[in-house]
Amino acid sequence: AAMLLAGLAVVLALVLWAWGRRLGGAGSGGARQGPWGLVLRHWLALRVLGWAAGWQRRHLEQASKDVRRSQEHLLLRLQGGAGAAEPDSAVVWERRPLAQRGSDGGETPARPALPTGPWALLRRCCTADSPLQGPVLYLDVLRRVFPEALRPRGTARFSWARGCSLPAAAWPLPTLYCAPEEAGAVPSRAAALYVQLLFALRERALRALEAGLVSELYDALGVLRAGWQGLAQDLASGRLSPRLELPEGTRRRLQGLLAPDAARAAELRAECARGWDGVARRLWPRLQVVVAAEPSGEQLYGEALRESECRGLPFYCPFYGAAGALLGVNLWPEQPDSRYLLCPGWAFCEFLPAGPGAEGPPETVLLADVQEGQEYELVLTAQAGLSRCRVGEVLKVAEFHNQCPVVGPVRRLSQTLSVRGEVVPEERFYQSLRRAVAMWPGARLVDYVCAESSLLGASSGACAPHYQVFVELRGVRDLSEAQRYKLDQCLQEDFPVYKTFRLKGSIGPVRLHLVAAGAFRELRDAAGPPGPMARVLRESRPLHFIQSRVVS
């Protein structure tokens, strides 16, 4: 009887869902719907989400109690299901040797397509290990910890889809966002962030700021810093700036969703004139959380936002992924350090010991065999061709949830400086750079990248290999040679092997270059699809781009 009632409730919810869509119109992320249609659709989506989330939590709890069995079932599916009587990892390993890791982290597993339509949405939300299991769990965590964060049109999303609509129709809560899908599908990243910011500023009652990467939110609020007067003018007039490069059809569709709001424009001018510390909470008084991925290379942007525009707001990174695959979910947003439960049904994972004493032939261990406190390099098995690849990510096992490891990312192996085998990881180089910047009076680090001199070839201007470092600073216009040498001194103090090579003369001193303001934002705009910031450049094109912005 309970199952029958639950089924009838779901059918009724879906009928009302479709009715709500008809009442509100075929909107884009809820932006074109009337208020009643929007509220009805959102209420129904929350009901379905709550039911699906309970089911998925129970499934995840069960799977995490027998990780080995869960991974065996996943391997069976990867082998073809009907074609294999039982999982045989030995056969897979014998026929599929580890792929060599490249600069992009090896082969990229195919990203599963998200379903569309209410029937497909319900079916996939309530199917174990589906592409929507992660989003359903994340939204459920968000609702429990930040109760107001799932209000209709209560989230501003900052992301660029490079000419493709963001999959809001496939998301469990397409009515969550205040901007239409078209806002993230304009030709350029800079224009997308401007339009999304404009729609966000129209909604004073925002509860959450969301971005795929923290650098996207950083750049969106950078647009606010640089162009708040133009944004206020657009708010007051209800028209998009003619300076904004948009296809005419996209401009007309977006223009039809805007309306003049002189009061909000005046509020924007007043708050921006007061300064930037805590401006997000002053512009949106009901903000509860910032949701954004913050990989190791983007730590600088998260720190800058916490110190200034987003001061006082909690940050929550919901997912961990690598090489295009979703691997884990963060079920503990209250903790300051992001930790992720590696869900055993999402990807087949192996681990290469990567901590002290891990030298020798690579021998992987499985998800059920990792040890707490140890570091491992991640190996993924993709479905297409059952390819096994080392993705270049090092994780540390922090604890266990039942039998399932809870991990934290440590470093990206491709982001390591080494011209003589000295090995300087990106996160430790960043700490040395911060120490050097603290010795430059009045200087504040805005951004940086570095490269090995071999990437420059003959143009490096030195015989001994060395590091090329490009920094954007605020508060100073130039540095003396003695000040620049402070970075090399810090590296020698922090890395004894580097110091030995420097004393021998087999590694030359660091070459430090200052670039123009906004150079790194332009680099990200020109880089194409969004991805974690590369701190160690491996390709000549971005290196030549940043070289062209050197001012000192």
XYZ file of C-alpha atoms in Angstrom, residues 44-393:
350
model
C 7.262 19.975 -7.194
C 10.945 19.637 -8.016
C 11.809 19.889 -4.319
C 9.300 17.134 -3.511
C 10.788 14.796 -6.138
C 14.303 15.776 -5.078
C 13.598 14.947 -1.430
C 12.231 11.505 -2.308
C 15.121 10.745 -4.686
C 17.740 12.030 -2.229
C 16.507 9.719 0.517
C 16.734 6.768 -1.863
C 20.218 7.746 -3.020
C 21.507 8.250 0.530
C 20.346 4.766 1.484
C 21.950 3.291 -1.618
C 25.257 5.096 -0.982
C 25.253 3.974 2.651
C 24.773 0.370 1.568
C 27.424 0.573 -1.153
C 29.979 2.110 1.218
C 29.610 -0.820 3.631
C 30.972 -3.289 1.055
C 33.278 -1.278 -1.198
C 34.955 -4.311 -2.757
C 31.652 -5.771 -3.893
C 30.461 -2.407 -5.225
C 33.622 -1.985 -7.282
C 33.351 -5.547 -8.589
C 29.826 -4.844 -9.817
C 31.063 -1.666 -11.510
C 33.897 -3.567 -13.173
C 31.402 -6.140 -14.413
C 29.392 -3.361 -16.048
C 32.531 -1.918 -17.612
C 33.423 -5.339 -19.032
C 30.076 -5.527 -20.761
C 27.784 -7.089 -18.179
C 26.304 -9.979 -20.082
C 29.627 -10.902 -21.640
C 31.312 -11.714 -18.336
C 30.137 -14.212 -15.757
C 31.923 -12.467 -12.906
C 34.395 -9.594 -12.482
C 37.968 -10.514 -13.311
C 40.283 -7.626 -12.549
C 43.394 -9.710 -13.346
C 42.261 -10.074 -16.973
C 41.608 -6.349 -17.221
C 45.027 -5.456 -15.809
C 46.837 -7.964 -18.056
C 45.168 -6.722 -21.234
C 45.045 -3.024 -20.279
C 48.433 -1.736 -19.075
C 48.596 1.667 -17.444
C 48.480 4.490 -19.977
C 51.306 6.991 -19.823
C 50.269 10.190 -18.100
C 50.393 13.246 -20.335
C 50.386 16.945 -19.560
C 46.605 16.912 -19.643
C 46.369 14.035 -17.206
C 46.098 11.154 -19.672
C 43.012 9.943 -21.466
C 39.708 11.540 -20.561
C 36.818 9.245 -19.669
C 33.626 10.008 -21.514
C 31.278 12.311 -19.603
C 27.803 10.737 -19.339
C 24.939 12.598 -20.946
C 22.402 14.061 -18.543
C 18.720 13.187 -19.095
C 16.043 15.717 -20.007
C 12.310 15.836 -19.313
C 10.473 15.091 -16.058
C 10.018 11.339 -16.665
C 13.690 10.825 -17.553
C 14.701 13.079 -14.672
C 12.764 11.021 -12.123
C 13.974 7.733 -13.587
C 17.625 8.779 -13.513
C 17.409 10.484 -10.102
C 16.157 7.230 -8.642
C 18.621 4.902 -10.381
C 21.734 3.842 -8.514
C 25.039 5.306 -9.733
C 23.316 7.502 -12.317
C 24.894 10.697 -13.704
C 22.465 12.625 -11.485
C 23.280 10.811 -8.235
C 26.007 13.343 -7.430
C 23.842 16.443 -8.044
C 20.956 14.938 -6.070
C 23.202 14.244 -3.070
C 24.786 17.687 -3.311
C 21.458 19.527 -3.411
C 20.215 17.465 -0.475
C 23.322 18.398 1.571
C 22.884 22.046 0.600
C 19.254 22.028 1.704
C 20.064 20.474 5.075
C 23.003 22.756 5.947
C 21.837 25.990 4.265
C 18.032 25.754 4.377
C 17.333 28.898 2.335
C 19.848 28.100 -0.429
C 17.320 26.275 -2.642
C 14.864 29.136 -3.052
C 13.521 29.608 -6.609
C 15.793 31.953 -8.553
C 17.888 32.139 -5.413
C 21.213 31.138 -6.985
C 23.464 33.092 -9.335
C 25.585 30.820 -11.501
C 28.809 32.005 -13.118
C 29.992 29.665 -15.830
C 30.783 29.776 -19.522
C 29.609 27.008 -21.855
C 31.309 28.309 -25.052
C 28.268 28.656 -27.259
C 26.339 25.714 -25.734
C 23.419 26.094 -23.372
C 24.139 25.056 -19.811
C 22.242 21.854 -18.922
C 19.705 23.535 -16.636
C 16.894 21.503 -18.191
C 18.690 18.340 -17.087
C 19.481 19.606 -13.591
C 17.233 18.445 -10.745
C 16.297 22.061 -9.996
C 16.283 24.104 -13.229
C 14.192 26.753 -11.445
C 17.045 27.413 -9.017
C 18.915 29.946 -11.148
C 18.205 33.631 -11.610
C 19.760 33.895 -15.097
C 18.582 32.152 -18.291
C 20.672 29.469 -19.955
C 21.540 31.819 -22.821
C 23.523 33.973 -20.404
C 26.235 31.314 -20.216
C 26.238 30.485 -23.929
C 27.471 33.737 -25.459
C 30.617 33.655 -27.633
C 33.134 34.949 -25.082
C 33.843 34.162 -21.448
C 34.070 37.850 -20.506
C 30.640 38.599 -22.038
C 29.085 35.542 -20.333
C 30.297 36.614 -16.896
C 29.071 40.183 -17.481
C 25.566 39.064 -18.483
C 25.312 36.551 -15.626
C 26.454 39.225 -13.174
C 23.847 41.659 -14.520
C 21.037 39.149 -13.970
C 22.411 38.353 -10.503
C 22.387 42.028 -9.540
C 18.685 42.233 -10.431
C 17.874 39.686 -7.696
C 18.506 41.259 -4.287
C 17.238 38.119 -2.498
C 19.972 35.754 -3.731
C 20.886 32.952 -1.328
C 23.893 31.391 -3.102
C 26.677 32.239 -5.537
C 27.708 29.249 -7.635
C 30.575 28.720 -10.078
C 32.195 25.695 -11.654
C 35.589 26.999 -10.543
C 36.417 29.641 -7.976
C 38.328 31.538 -10.706
C 35.016 32.104 -12.529
C 33.493 33.762 -9.490
C 36.730 35.694 -8.943
C 36.595 37.030 -12.508
C 32.863 37.800 -12.292
C 33.410 39.915 -9.195
C 36.423 41.409 -10.983
C 33.966 42.571 -13.655
C 32.011 44.204 -10.828
C 35.147 45.989 -9.611
C 36.099 47.247 -13.046
C 32.665 47.988 -14.505
C 30.168 48.679 -11.731
C 29.205 52.036 -13.204
C 28.320 50.446 -16.553
C 26.398 47.677 -14.783
C 24.441 50.277 -12.811
C 23.613 52.084 -16.031
C 22.379 48.847 -17.639
C 20.241 48.102 -14.550
C 18.707 51.550 -14.596
C 17.934 51.495 -18.329
C 16.951 47.825 -18.535
C 19.121 47.427 -21.633
C 22.341 45.582 -22.398
C 25.326 47.770 -23.135
C 25.955 48.159 -26.882
C 29.664 47.598 -26.138
C 28.868 44.010 -25.180
C 29.633 41.721 -28.124
C 26.622 39.396 -28.489
C 24.909 37.703 -31.445
C 21.851 39.733 -32.373
C 19.416 36.890 -31.674
C 20.915 36.260 -28.235
C 20.846 39.974 -27.465
C 17.146 40.201 -28.312
C 16.249 37.163 -26.180
C 18.214 38.437 -23.185
C 16.917 41.967 -23.669
C 13.350 40.706 -23.458
C 14.025 39.430 -19.921
C 15.343 42.729 -18.569
C 13.370 45.615 -17.124
C 14.508 49.026 -15.797
C 15.281 49.054 -12.061
C 16.468 52.492 -10.993
C 16.285 51.697 -7.254
C 18.538 48.670 -7.586
C 20.976 50.646 -9.762
C 21.196 53.328 -7.072
C 21.843 50.673 -4.428
C 24.623 49.165 -6.555
C 26.307 52.559 -6.943
C 26.093 53.261 -3.215
C 27.520 49.889 -2.113
C 30.367 49.858 -4.646
C 31.335 53.383 -3.661
C 31.788 52.137 -0.060
C 34.555 49.713 -1.105
C 34.976 46.022 -1.821
C 35.336 44.327 1.554
C 32.179 42.271 2.081
C 30.500 43.754 -0.981
C 28.793 40.455 -1.884
C 26.867 40.311 1.357
C 26.042 44.035 1.152
C 24.632 43.676 -2.362
C 22.820 40.433 -1.511
C 21.968 40.591 2.231
C 20.459 37.069 2.317
C 23.484 35.238 0.896
C 24.230 32.016 2.756
C 26.995 30.229 0.832
C 29.470 30.296 -2.037
C 29.507 27.040 -4.024
C 32.609 26.561 -6.178
C 35.364 24.063 -6.893
C 38.704 25.214 -5.523
C 41.512 22.938 -6.804
C 45.067 23.491 -5.640
C 46.000 25.781 -8.526
C 43.120 28.117 -7.686
C 43.793 28.514 -3.982
C 44.952 32.081 -4.603
C 41.516 33.131 -5.917
C 39.652 31.589 -2.997
C 41.917 33.361 -0.524
C 41.413 36.704 -2.295
C 37.614 36.355 -2.270
C 37.507 35.378 1.414
C 39.625 38.392 2.314
C 37.643 40.906 0.270
C 34.437 40.593 -1.782
C 33.099 37.424 -0.091
C 34.298 38.150 3.429
C 32.187 36.380 6.031
C 30.628 33.855 3.629
C 31.213 30.083 3.926
C 32.671 28.322 0.875
C 31.518 24.851 -0.160
C 33.091 22.688 -2.870
C 30.580 19.872 -3.505
C 32.392 17.535 -5.904
C 35.756 16.003 -6.643
C 36.505 15.032 -10.225
C 39.528 14.227 -12.377
C 40.082 13.726 -16.101
C 36.442 14.530 -16.848
C 35.037 11.943 -14.423
C 32.985 12.657 -11.296
C 34.561 10.674 -8.441
C 33.389 11.932 -5.062
C 30.995 14.163 -3.171
C 31.578 16.423 -0.176
C 28.986 15.530 2.474
C 30.523 17.798 5.138
C 30.224 21.456 4.028
C 30.737 22.714 7.589
C 34.367 21.539 7.625
C 36.948 24.160 6.560
C 39.012 21.658 4.522
C 37.127 20.035 1.661
C 36.959 16.241 1.906
C 35.266 13.933 -0.547
C 33.702 10.522 -0.175
C 34.863 8.450 -3.156
C 31.588 6.888 -4.279
C 32.287 3.259 -5.253
C 29.739 3.104 -8.073
C 30.842 6.192 -9.999
C 34.250 5.160 -11.373
C 36.601 2.204 -11.074
C 39.576 3.553 -9.142
C 43.037 2.180 -8.446
C 45.784 3.826 -6.457
C 49.569 3.993 -6.795
C 51.394 4.708 -3.509
C 52.866 8.207 -3.846
C 54.149 9.080 -0.380
C 57.620 8.589 1.138
C 59.105 5.167 0.379
C 56.803 4.593 -2.590
C 59.593 4.298 -5.162
C 59.775 1.181 -7.293
C 57.648 -0.561 -9.961
C 54.069 0.739 -10.028
C 51.701 -1.698 -8.315
C 48.186 -0.479 -7.774
C 45.898 -1.113 -4.827
C 42.112 -1.064 -5.004
C 39.609 1.238 -3.339
C 39.044 -1.202 -0.469
C 42.775 -1.534 0.278
C 43.989 2.044 0.749
C 45.369 3.070 4.154
C 44.396 6.068 6.251
C 46.991 8.861 6.222
C 48.690 7.631 3.019
C 49.093 9.458 -0.290
C 48.189 7.820 -3.604
C 48.268 8.682 -7.279
C 44.873 8.109 -8.851
C 44.323 5.609 -11.696
C 40.970 5.510 -13.511
C 39.433 2.895 -15.773
C 37.247 4.490 -18.433
C 34.376 2.651 -20.049
C 35.410 3.362 -23.633
C 37.824 0.527 -24.443
C 38.472 -0.126 -20.732
C 41.494 2.170 -20.837
C 43.416 2.567 -17.575
C 45.088 5.921 -17.161
C 47.156 7.682 -14.521
C 45.396 11.008 -14.275
C 48.198 12.829 -12.465
C 46.260 13.563 -9.267
